[in-house]
mmCIF file of C-alpha atoms in Angstrom:
data_model
loop_
_atom_site.group_PDB
_atom_site.id
_atom_site.type_symbol
_atom_site.label_atom_id
_atom_site.label_comp_id
_atom_site.label_asym_id
_atom_site.label_seq_id
_atom_site.Cartn_x
_atom_site.Cartn_y
_atom_site.Cartn_z
ATOM 1 C CA MET A 1 53.789 325.793 -22.238
ATOM 2 C CA ALA A 2 52.151 323.477 -24.470
ATOM 3 C CA CYS A 3 52.902 320.018 -25.330
ATOM 4 C CA LEU A 4 52.127 317.920 -28.282
ATOM 5 C CA MET A 5 49.919 314.445 -27.910
ATOM 6 C CA VAL A 6 49.090 315.025 -24.161
ATOM 7 C CA ASP A 7 45.518 313.658 -23.799
ATOM 8 C CA ASP A 8 43.620 316.728 -23.484
ATOM 9 C CA TYR A 9 40.960 314.075 -23.297
ATOM 10 C CA ASP A 10 41.915 312.775 -20.272
ATOM 11 C CA TYR A 11 40.321 315.723 -18.360
ATOM 12 C CA GLU A 12 38.509 317.704 -20.585
ATOM 13 C CA ILE A 13 34.971 319.441 -19.110
ATOM 14 C CA PHE A 14 34.898 322.357 -21.685
ATOM 15 C CA GLU A 15 31.657 323.576 -23.188
ATOM 16 C CA VAL A 16 31.376 323.262 -26.730
ATOM 17 C CA THR A 17 29.219 325.807 -27.940
ATOM 18 C CA ASN A 18 28.705 324.787 -31.482
ATOM 19 C CA THR A 19 30.132 320.971 -31.970
ATOM 20 C CA SER A 20 27.998 320.717 -35.378
ATOM 21 C CA GLN A 21 30.833 322.552 -36.823
ATOM 22 C CA CYS A 22 33.813 320.446 -35.622
ATOM 23 C CA ASN A 23 35.439 318.783 -38.593
ATOM 24 C CA CYS A 24 37.670 315.931 -36.743
ATOM 25 C CA SER A 25 39.735 315.728 -39.868
ATOM 26 C CA ASP A 26 40.982 319.722 -40.020
ATOM 27 C CA PRO A 27 44.467 319.812 -39.386
ATOM 28 C CA ALA A 28 44.035 322.927 -37.436
ATOM 29 C CA PHE A 29 41.525 321.196 -35.010
ATOM 30 C CA TRP A 30 44.257 318.860 -33.374
ATOM 31 C CA TYR A 31 46.654 321.582 -32.231
ATOM 32 C CA ASN A 32 44.858 325.088 -31.700
ATOM 33 C CA GLU A 33 42.066 323.521 -30.560
ATOM 34 C CA LEU A 34 39.815 325.805 -32.001
ATOM 35 C CA CYS A 35 37.704 324.270 -34.970
ATOM 36 C CA ASN A 36 35.346 327.075 -34.661
ATOM 37 C CA CYS A 37 34.390 325.899 -31.020
ATOM 38 C CA ASP A 38 34.280 328.337 -28.196
ATOM 39 C CA TYR A 39 36.449 326.737 -25.254
ATOM 40 C CA PRO A 40 36.291 329.057 -21.666
ATOM 41 C CA GLN A 41 38.988 328.474 -19.445
ATOM 42 C CA ALA A 42 38.775 325.124 -17.680
ATOM 43 C CA PRO A 43 36.823 325.382 -15.000
ATOM 44 C CA PRO A 44 38.503 323.730 -11.080
ATOM 45 C CA SER A 45 38.070 319.941 -11.366
ATOM 46 C CA PRO A 46 34.859 318.699 -9.496
ATOM 47 C CA LEU A 47 35.129 317.212 -6.824
ATOM 48 C CA TYR A 48 32.173 314.081 -7.710
ATOM 49 C CA ASP A 49 35.292 313.634 -10.716
ATOM 50 C CA ALA A 50 38.618 314.158 -9.034
ATOM 51 C CA LEU A 51 37.601 311.565 -5.873
ATOM 52 C CA PRO A 52 36.997 308.821 -7.348
ATOM 53 C CA LEU A 53 39.592 308.877 -9.832
ATOM 54 C CA GLY A 54 41.457 309.762 -7.331
ATOM 55 C CA MET A 55 40.359 307.201 -5.154
ATOM 56 C CA TRP A 56 41.109 304.155 -8.348
ATOM 57 C CA TYR A 57 44.554 305.821 -8.955
ATOM 58 C CA GLY A 58 45.139 305.392 -5.813
ATOM 59 C CA VAL A 59 44.484 301.817 -5.086
ATOM 60 C CA VAL A 60 45.741 300.774 -8.463
ATOM 61 C CA PHE A 61 49.075 302.595 -7.266
ATOM 62 C CA VAL A 62 49.208 300.645 -4.328
ATOM 63 C CA LEU A 63 47.989 297.005 -5.569
ATOM 64 C CA GLY A 64 50.258 297.592 -8.659
ATOM 65 C CA ALA A 65 53.462 299.268 -6.387
ATOM 66 C CA LEU A 66 53.240 296.181 -3.859
ATOM 67 C CA GLY A 67 52.882 293.345 -5.991
ATOM 68 C CA ASN A 68 55.344 293.792 -8.606
ATOM 69 C CA SER A 69 57.401 294.396 -6.482
ATOM 70 C CA MET A 70 57.037 291.803 -4.705
ATOM 71 C CA VAL A 71 56.939 289.067 -8.397
ATOM 72 C CA ILE A 72 60.367 290.973 -8.813
ATOM 73 C CA ALA A 73 61.716 290.087 -5.002
ATOM 74 C CA VAL A 74 60.888 286.143 -5.173
ATOM 75 C CA VAL A 75 62.136 285.618 -8.355
ATOM 76 C CA SER A 76 65.201 287.345 -7.484
ATOM 77 C CA ILE A 77 65.633 286.234 -3.900
ATOM 78 C CA TYR A 78 64.635 282.230 -4.345
ATOM 79 C CA LYS A 79 66.664 280.051 -6.971
ATOM 80 C CA ARG A 80 63.267 277.268 -7.334
ATOM 81 C CA MET A 81 61.764 280.936 -8.991
ATOM 82 C CA ARG A 82 63.908 281.187 -11.502
ATOM 83 C CA SER A 83 62.050 279.536 -13.942
ATOM 84 C CA LEU A 84 62.483 280.749 -17.708
ATOM 85 C CA THR A 85 58.600 281.890 -17.624
ATOM 86 C CA ASN A 86 58.990 283.408 -14.176
ATOM 87 C CA ILE A 87 62.445 285.690 -15.081
ATOM 88 C CA PHE A 88 60.312 286.785 -18.335
ATOM 89 C CA LEU A 89 57.081 287.539 -16.003
ATOM 90 C CA ALA A 90 59.584 289.194 -13.225
ATOM 91 C CA SER A 91 60.094 291.358 -16.491
ATOM 92 C CA LEU A 92 56.919 292.290 -17.089
ATOM 93 C CA SER A 93 56.490 293.374 -13.623
ATOM 94 C CA THR A 94 59.849 295.682 -14.097
ATOM 95 C CA ALA A 95 58.058 297.151 -17.062
ATOM 96 C CA ASP A 96 54.497 297.710 -15.094
ATOM 97 C CA LEU A 97 56.161 299.010 -11.887
ATOM 98 C CA LEU A 98 57.849 301.191 -14.083
ATOM 99 C CA ILE A 99 54.362 302.858 -15.345
ATOM 100 C CA ILE A 100 53.096 302.386 -11.462
ATOM 101 C CA LEU A 101 55.631 304.843 -10.626
ATOM 102 C CA PHE A 102 56.418 307.228 -13.059
ATOM 103 C CA CYS A 103 53.091 307.830 -14.875
ATOM 104 C CA ILE A 104 49.853 307.571 -12.699
ATOM 105 C CA PRO A 105 51.047 310.501 -10.145
ATOM 106 C CA VAL A 106 51.952 312.220 -13.695
ATOM 107 C CA GLN A 107 48.071 311.331 -15.252
ATOM 108 C CA TYR A 108 46.477 312.471 -11.903
ATOM 109 C CA MET A 109 48.069 315.372 -11.535
ATOM 110 C CA LYS A 110 47.314 316.603 -15.607
ATOM 111 C CA TYR A 111 43.529 315.799 -14.655
ATOM 112 C CA LEU A 112 43.519 318.033 -11.868
ATOM 113 C CA SER A 113 45.439 321.010 -12.817
ATOM 114 C CA TYR A 114 43.650 320.856 -16.925
ATOM 115 C CA SER A 115 47.109 322.005 -18.110
ATOM 116 C CA TRP A 116 50.493 320.804 -18.864
ATOM 117 C CA PHE A 117 53.247 322.527 -15.906
ATOM 118 C CA LEU A 118 56.111 320.397 -15.638
ATOM 119 C CA GLY A 119 58.193 321.165 -18.882
ATOM 120 C CA LYS A 120 58.791 319.715 -22.362
ATOM 121 C CA PHE A 121 60.826 317.310 -21.345
ATOM 122 C CA LEU A 122 58.595 315.644 -18.467
ATOM 123 C CA CYS A 123 55.782 315.785 -21.136
ATOM 124 C CA ILE A 124 58.509 314.022 -23.456
ATOM 125 C CA TRP A 125 59.588 310.790 -20.846
ATOM 126 C CA PHE A 126 55.608 310.854 -19.553
ATOM 127 C CA HIS A 127 54.709 309.299 -23.187
ATOM 128 C CA TYR A 128 58.300 307.605 -23.940
ATOM 129 C CA VAL A 129 57.863 305.573 -20.790
ATOM 130 C CA GLN A 130 54.042 304.991 -21.565
ATOM 131 C CA LEU A 131 55.161 303.628 -24.623
ATOM 132 C CA PHE A 132 57.944 301.844 -24.120
ATOM 133 C CA THR A 133 56.569 299.948 -21.347
ATOM 134 C CA MET A 134 53.184 298.639 -23.363
ATOM 135 C CA ILE A 135 56.234 297.900 -26.382
ATOM 136 C CA CYS A 136 58.048 296.000 -23.669
ATOM 137 C CA SER A 137 55.115 294.107 -22.158
ATOM 138 C CA VAL A 138 53.694 293.017 -25.228
ATOM 139 C CA LEU A 139 56.846 291.668 -26.711
ATOM 140 C CA THR A 140 57.878 290.070 -23.280
ATOM 141 C CA LEU A 141 54.046 288.297 -23.987
ATOM 142 C CA THR A 142 54.948 287.451 -27.162
ATOM 143 C CA VAL A 143 58.536 285.633 -26.407
ATOM 144 C CA ILE A 144 56.602 283.535 -23.699
ATOM 145 C CA SER A 145 54.373 282.271 -26.036
ATOM 146 C CA PHE A 146 56.798 281.324 -28.466
ATOM 147 C CA GLU A 147 58.778 279.700 -25.672
ATOM 148 C CA ARG A 148 56.104 277.911 -23.615
ATOM 149 C CA TYR A 149 54.959 276.076 -27.701
ATOM 150 C CA MET A 150 58.700 275.586 -28.219
ATOM 151 C CA ALA A 151 59.676 274.259 -24.632
ATOM 152 C CA VAL A 152 56.186 271.599 -25.073
ATOM 153 C CA ALA A 153 56.446 270.528 -28.685
ATOM 154 C CA PHE A 154 59.923 270.293 -28.838
ATOM 155 C CA PRO A 155 61.055 270.101 -25.720
ATOM 156 C CA MET A 156 64.417 268.117 -26.458
ATOM 157 C CA LYS A 157 65.638 270.274 -29.477
ATOM 158 C CA ILE A 158 65.699 273.499 -27.488
ATOM 159 C CA ILE A 159 66.925 272.138 -24.317
ATOM 160 C CA TRP A 160 70.292 273.750 -24.812
ATOM 161 C CA LEU A 161 68.021 276.893 -24.961
ATOM 162 C CA ARG A 162 66.517 276.789 -21.758
ATOM 163 C CA SER A 163 69.037 278.179 -18.822
ATOM 164 C CA THR A 164 68.173 281.094 -17.097
ATOM 165 C CA CYS A 165 72.036 282.934 -18.258
ATOM 166 C CA ARG A 166 70.082 283.156 -21.691
ATOM 167 C CA ALA A 167 66.708 284.006 -20.616
ATOM 168 C CA ARG A 168 68.333 287.215 -19.076
ATOM 169 C CA LYS A 169 70.077 287.766 -22.039
ATOM 170 C CA THR A 170 66.680 287.854 -23.656
ATOM 171 C CA VAL A 171 65.290 289.949 -21.216
ATOM 172 C CA LEU A 172 68.046 292.615 -22.019
ATOM 173 C CA ILE A 173 67.205 292.138 -25.830
ATOM 174 C CA ILE A 174 63.634 292.608 -25.532
ATOM 175 C CA TRP A 175 64.327 295.944 -23.344
ATOM 176 C CA LEU A 176 66.538 297.423 -25.622
ATOM 177 C CA LEU A 177 64.640 296.832 -28.611
ATOM 178 C CA SER A 178 61.347 298.198 -26.518
ATOM 179 C CA ALA A 179 63.596 301.599 -26.462
ATOM 180 C CA ILE A 180 64.441 301.658 -29.787
ATOM 181 C CA LEU A 181 60.969 301.146 -30.996
ATOM 182 C CA ALA A 182 59.522 303.929 -28.797
ATOM 183 C CA THR A 183 61.652 306.505 -30.051
ATOM 184 C CA PRO A 184 59.368 307.684 -33.096
ATOM 185 C CA LEU A 185 57.430 309.388 -30.357
ATOM 186 C CA ILE A 186 60.212 311.527 -29.413
ATOM 187 C CA PHE A 187 60.523 312.401 -32.976
ATOM 188 C CA GLY A 188 57.448 313.781 -33.295
ATOM 189 C CA GLN A 189 57.820 315.718 -29.847
ATOM 190 C CA VAL A 190 61.078 317.769 -30.652
ATOM 191 C CA THR A 191 61.208 318.429 -34.448
ATOM 192 C CA ARG A 192 59.412 321.115 -35.679
ATOM 193 C CA LEU A 193 57.448 320.348 -38.299
ATOM 194 C CA PRO A 194 54.208 322.554 -40.419
ATOM 195 C CA ILE A 195 50.658 321.402 -39.112
ATOM 196 C CA GLN A 196 49.673 319.076 -42.120
ATOM 197 C CA PHE A 197 52.991 317.050 -41.645
ATOM 198 C CA ARG A 198 52.515 316.368 -38.110
ATOM 199 C CA VAL A 199 49.241 315.064 -38.781
ATOM 200 C CA ILE A 200 50.457 312.747 -41.735
ATOM 201 C CA HIS A 201 52.831 311.966 -39.153
ATOM 202 C CA LYS A 202 50.354 311.090 -36.378
ATOM 203 C CA LYS A 203 48.571 308.884 -38.814
ATOM 204 C CA ILE A 204 51.782 307.229 -39.931
ATOM 205 C CA PHE A 205 52.678 306.500 -35.885
ATOM 206 C CA VAL A 206 49.232 305.602 -34.706
ATOM 207 C CA LEU A 207 49.221 302.747 -37.788
ATOM 208 C CA TYR A 208 52.916 302.068 -36.607
ATOM 209 C CA GLN A 209 51.754 301.716 -32.763
ATOM 210 C CA PHE A 210 48.516 299.677 -33.752
ATOM 211 C CA LEU A 211 49.721 297.127 -36.518
ATOM 212 C CA LEU A 212 53.299 296.818 -35.709
ATOM 213 C CA LEU A 213 53.324 296.458 -32.305
ATOM 214 C CA TYR A 214 50.006 295.174 -31.068
ATOM 215 C CA LEU A 215 48.230 293.331 -33.651
ATOM 216 C CA ILE A 216 50.970 291.791 -35.099
ATOM 217 C CA PRO A 217 52.877 290.544 -31.651
ATOM 218 C CA LEU A 218 49.137 289.699 -30.807
ATOM 219 C CA ALA A 219 48.466 287.381 -33.627
ATOM 220 C CA THR A 220 51.650 285.718 -32.852
ATOM 221 C CA MET A 221 50.971 285.195 -29.537
ATOM 222 C CA ALA A 222 47.334 283.469 -30.716
ATOM 223 C CA VAL A 223 49.025 281.013 -33.350
ATOM 224 C CA CYS A 224 51.742 280.060 -30.351
ATOM 225 C CA TYR A 225 48.852 279.448 -28.156
ATOM 226 C CA ALA A 226 46.513 277.684 -30.182
ATOM 227 C CA LEU A 227 49.376 275.312 -31.386
ATOM 228 C CA LEU A 228 50.100 274.594 -27.601
ATOM 229 C CA VAL A 229 46.556 273.631 -27.062
ATOM 230 C CA ARG A 230 46.812 271.363 -30.342
ATOM 231 C CA VAL A 231 49.758 269.941 -29.230
ATOM 232 C CA LEU A 232 48.452 269.343 -25.588
ATOM 233 C CA TYR A 233 44.754 268.402 -26.315
ATOM 234 C CA PHE A 234 45.364 266.106 -29.388
ATOM 235 C CA SER A 235 49.016 265.037 -30.378
ATOM 236 C CA ASN A 236 49.705 261.454 -29.130
ATOM 237 C CA ARG A 237 53.125 261.431 -30.560
ATOM 238 C CA ASP A 238 55.603 262.316 -27.655
ATOM 239 C CA PRO A 239 54.876 260.348 -24.542
ATOM 240 C CA PHE A 240 55.469 263.441 -22.205
ATOM 241 C CA LEU A 241 52.325 264.989 -23.524
ATOM 242 C CA GLY A 242 50.348 262.282 -24.901
ATOM 243 C CA ILE A 243 49.288 260.054 -21.796
ATOM 244 C CA THR A 244 47.315 257.355 -21.245
ATOM 245 C CA PRO A 245 47.799 256.048 -17.547
ATOM 246 C CA ALA A 246 48.432 252.749 -16.944
ATOM 247 C CA PRO A 247 47.249 251.136 -13.599
ATOM 248 C CA ASP A 248 48.350 247.387 -14.180
ATOM 249 C CA SER A 249 51.661 248.373 -16.195
ATOM 250 C CA ALA A 250 55.312 248.487 -14.419
ATOM 251 C CA ASN A 251 55.459 252.198 -15.821
ATOM 252 C CA HIS A 252 52.611 253.091 -13.511
ATOM 253 C CA SER A 253 54.350 255.992 -11.567
ATOM 254 C CA MET A 254 56.150 257.049 -14.768
ATOM 255 C CA ASN A 255 52.865 257.422 -16.274
ATOM 256 C CA THR A 256 51.809 259.279 -13.306
ATOM 257 C CA THR A 257 54.509 261.536 -13.134
ATOM 258 C CA LEU A 258 54.216 262.612 -16.921
ATOM 259 C CA LEU A 259 50.213 263.003 -16.112
ATOM 260 C CA ASN A 260 51.148 265.735 -13.604
ATOM 261 C CA SER A 261 53.469 267.377 -15.607
ATOM 262 C CA LYS A 262 51.124 267.749 -18.487
ATOM 263 C CA ARG A 263 48.843 269.174 -15.748
ATOM 264 C CA ASN A 264 51.216 271.863 -14.852
ATOM 265 C CA ILE A 265 52.201 272.703 -18.260
ATOM 266 C CA GLN A 266 48.184 273.498 -19.029
ATOM 267 C CA LYS A 267 48.162 275.360 -15.426
ATOM 268 C CA ILE A 268 50.647 277.693 -16.789
ATOM 269 C CA VAL A 269 49.222 278.149 -20.080
ATOM 270 C CA GLN A 270 46.228 279.378 -18.335
ATOM 271 C CA MET A 271 47.755 281.467 -16.285
ATOM 272 C CA LEU A 272 49.308 282.574 -19.724
ATOM 273 C CA VAL A 273 46.489 282.980 -21.359
ATOM 274 C CA ALA A 274 44.653 284.581 -18.807
ATOM 275 C CA VAL A 275 47.439 287.761 -18.507
ATOM 276 C CA VAL A 276 47.352 288.279 -22.226
ATOM 277 C CA SER A 277 43.369 288.420 -22.330
ATOM 278 C CA LEU A 278 43.593 291.707 -19.675
ATOM 279 C CA PHE A 279 46.285 292.845 -21.534
ATOM 280 C CA ILE A 280 43.974 292.505 -24.785
ATOM 281 C CA ILE A 281 40.808 293.852 -22.569
ATOM 282 C CA CYS A 282 43.205 297.269 -20.459
ATOM 283 C CA TRP A 283 44.328 298.358 -23.682
ATOM 284 C CA THR A 284 42.212 297.918 -26.522
ATOM 285 C CA PRO A 285 40.086 300.607 -25.924
ATOM 286 C CA TYR A 286 42.553 303.413 -25.551
ATOM 287 C CA LEU A 287 44.235 302.162 -28.666
ATOM 288 C CA VAL A 288 41.143 302.214 -30.567
ATOM 289 C CA ASP A 289 40.108 305.431 -29.516
ATOM 290 C CA GLU A 290 43.328 306.570 -30.686
ATOM 291 C CA PHE A 291 43.280 305.311 -33.820
ATOM 292 C CA LEU A 292 40.086 306.611 -34.872
ATOM 293 C CA VAL A 293 41.095 310.189 -33.407
ATOM 294 C CA ALA A 294 44.028 310.267 -35.898
ATOM 295 C CA PHE A 295 42.274 309.311 -38.857
ATOM 296 C CA GLY A 296 39.328 311.465 -37.500
ATOM 297 C CA TYR A 297 36.389 309.108 -37.265
ATOM 298 C CA LEU A 298 36.597 310.915 -33.382
ATOM 299 C CA CYS A 299 37.155 314.470 -32.337
ATOM 300 C CA HIS A 300 40.022 314.248 -29.761
ATOM 301 C CA THR A 301 38.532 316.544 -27.521
ATOM 302 C CA SER A 302 35.391 315.123 -25.774
ATOM 303 C CA PRO A 303 32.498 317.527 -26.709
ATOM 304 C CA THR A 304 30.527 314.847 -25.010
ATOM 305 C CA GLU A 305 29.447 313.909 -21.103
ATOM 306 C CA THR A 306 29.520 310.161 -22.511
ATOM 307 C CA LEU A 307 32.995 310.217 -24.552
ATOM 308 C CA LYS A 308 34.709 312.130 -21.902
ATOM 309 C CA TYR A 309 33.780 309.271 -19.303
ATOM 310 C CA MET A 310 34.678 306.766 -21.802
ATOM 311 C CA ARG A 311 37.752 307.996 -22.348
ATOM 312 C CA MET A 312 38.337 308.494 -18.298
ATOM 313 C CA THR A 313 37.638 304.870 -18.571
ATOM 314 C CA PHE A 314 39.935 304.262 -21.111
ATOM 315 C CA ALA A 315 43.057 305.744 -19.087
ATOM 316 C CA ILE A 316 42.230 303.746 -15.800
ATOM 317 C CA MET A 317 42.007 300.731 -17.582
ATOM 318 C CA LYS A 318 45.338 300.935 -19.866
ATOM 319 C CA PHE A 319 47.190 301.313 -15.757
ATOM 320 C CA SER A 320 45.187 299.100 -13.925
ATOM 321 C CA ASN A 321 46.679 296.460 -16.798
ATOM 322 C CA SER A 322 49.957 297.111 -14.555
ATOM 323 C CA CYS A 323 48.368 295.941 -11.063
ATOM 324 C CA VAL A 324 46.474 292.774 -12.343
ATOM 325 C CA ASN A 325 48.918 290.779 -12.957
ATOM 326 C CA PRO A 326 50.230 289.670 -9.836
ATOM 327 C CA ILE A 327 46.715 288.883 -8.858
ATOM 328 C CA VAL A 328 46.158 286.434 -11.337
ATOM 329 C CA TYR A 329 49.671 284.581 -10.515
ATOM 330 C CA ALA A 330 48.653 284.627 -6.878
ATOM 331 C CA PHE A 331 45.015 282.773 -7.685
ATOM 332 C CA MET A 332 46.617 280.925 -10.715
ATOM 333 C CA SER A 333 49.849 279.755 -9.508
ATOM 334 C CA ARG A 334 50.213 277.471 -6.717
ATOM 335 C CA HIS A 335 53.975 277.711 -6.517
ATOM 336 C CA PHE A 336 53.611 282.041 -6.615
ATOM 337 C CA ARG A 337 50.788 281.907 -3.886
ATOM 338 C CA ARG A 338 52.930 279.743 -1.655
ATOM 339 C CA THR A 339 56.340 282.256 -2.141
ATOM 340 C CA PHE A 340 53.752 285.266 -1.437
ATOM 341 C CA VAL A 341 52.976 283.858 1.520
ATOM 342 C CA SER A 342 56.488 283.263 2.638
ATOM 343 C CA VAL A 343 57.952 286.166 2.173
ATOM 344 C CA CYS A 344 54.499 288.028 3.815
ATOM 345 C CA GLY A 345 55.861 285.093 6.469
ATOM 346 C CA ASN A 346 59.186 286.533 7.022
ATOM 347 C CA VAL A 347 58.144 290.399 6.961
ATOM 348 C CA CYS A 348 55.501 289.674 9.807
ATOM 349 C CA CYS A 349 59.082 287.589 11.396
ATOM 350 C CA PHE A 350 61.039 290.052 10.527
ATOM 351 C CA LYS A 351 58.643 293.035 12.326
ATOM 352 C CA ARG A 352 58.088 291.238 15.580
ATOM 353 C CA HIS A 353 62.093 290.260 15.908
ATOM 354 C CA TRP A 354 62.751 294.092 15.408
ATOM 355 C CA LYS A 355 60.186 294.655 18.017
ATOM 356 C CA ASN A 356 61.393 292.377 20.308
ATOM 357 C CA SER A 357 65.146 293.533 20.097
ATOM 358 C CA ALA A 358 64.193 297.328 19.996
ATOM 359 C CA LEU A 359 61.909 296.345 23.372
ATOM 360 C CA SER A 360 65.360 294.415 24.921
ATOM 361 C CA LEU A 361 67.252 297.555 23.793
ATOM 362 C CA LYS A 362 65.384 299.503 25.612
ATOM 363 C CA ARG A 363 65.034 297.343 29.231
ATOM 364 C CA HIS A 364 68.310 297.209 28.886
ATOM 365 C CA SER A 365 68.991 300.518 28.495
ATOM 366 C CA GLN A 366 66.897 301.712 31.069
ATOM 367 C CA MET A 367 68.246 298.867 33.534
ATOM 368 C CA GLU A 368 71.699 300.550 32.996
ATOM 369 C CA ILE A 369 70.863 303.648 33.451
ATOM 370 C CA ASN A 370 68.845 302.942 36.760
ATOM 371 C CA SER A 371 72.165 300.812 38.021
ATOM 372 C CA VAL A 372 74.055 304.169 37.257
ATOM 373 C CA LEU A 373 71.968 305.806 39.376
ATOM 374 C CA GLN A 374 71.604 304.166 42.280
ATOM 375 C CA LYS A 375 75.710 303.728 42.615
#
């Protein structure tokens, strides 16, 4: 069964006999995969391709599932971790966990099989989840950047907004909005359009995805963090931010407290900028490639080994983004690091307690059996 917008170039090893005659802007080339080229039946996936890719996807799956689950758990269980920023980061981890659990196994099976065998519904669901989680991630990061700037620049004016209840409502709005913004992909899958209109729809959709759902939010984040850096480093009007410690004054302890607060804010901002930077690094190559393919600058298929491996790398990068954020939190946030260690310690204690309980129960049962036999 044919499934539109399945990224065939993720796993192609077709022999193109006449690549010079390919016209990437030809609408027929998009959906018929002909383009005056001869594609024999796809061979089995070579071991030297499938094994490294499977190992990498396996590492991403395990790290992403464990790391994101731990972030969600610590924010849900420990009250001290339920700050506004951490609630948004838990939402980000939930989106990453979705793409880890639903998309990575399907992506690898698609690579191994050289065909789509899961039906049209799962085809649509697979691509919808990818787009939905990307939108959810970028909107969450945008809201975090705006909230951090407002909290630092105008701490007293928005104090009534900074509650965990309102943060949860904001997360719900982000998820609902992401679900709505991802629906154009479904329209392109379920409607029967002439080939020419499909190409036009693809171009409009790629522009919509690249500009409205990627570049504009990233520009918003850049502006917010630039203004935040300006406030932190160049503003001396706010006593909470522009601090010059005075050791000989009576307010030395207060100045020290405020200086520590400023340093904590700087560390949080550095961690968030690292998360945004990784998102850009991991998703930009894939989105740029889609943009170039949609407008005919690159072929949808991969007639060269270089292009084939580049696109495999782009797919790996976009999925890898879903496992790196918990690692960033562990390295750059002392609170997350301590809580992660605490969770691991509790798990080890639980295992030890369970093992001791099992041994105790076994001994008790054995003693009862022996007493019965002796009678």
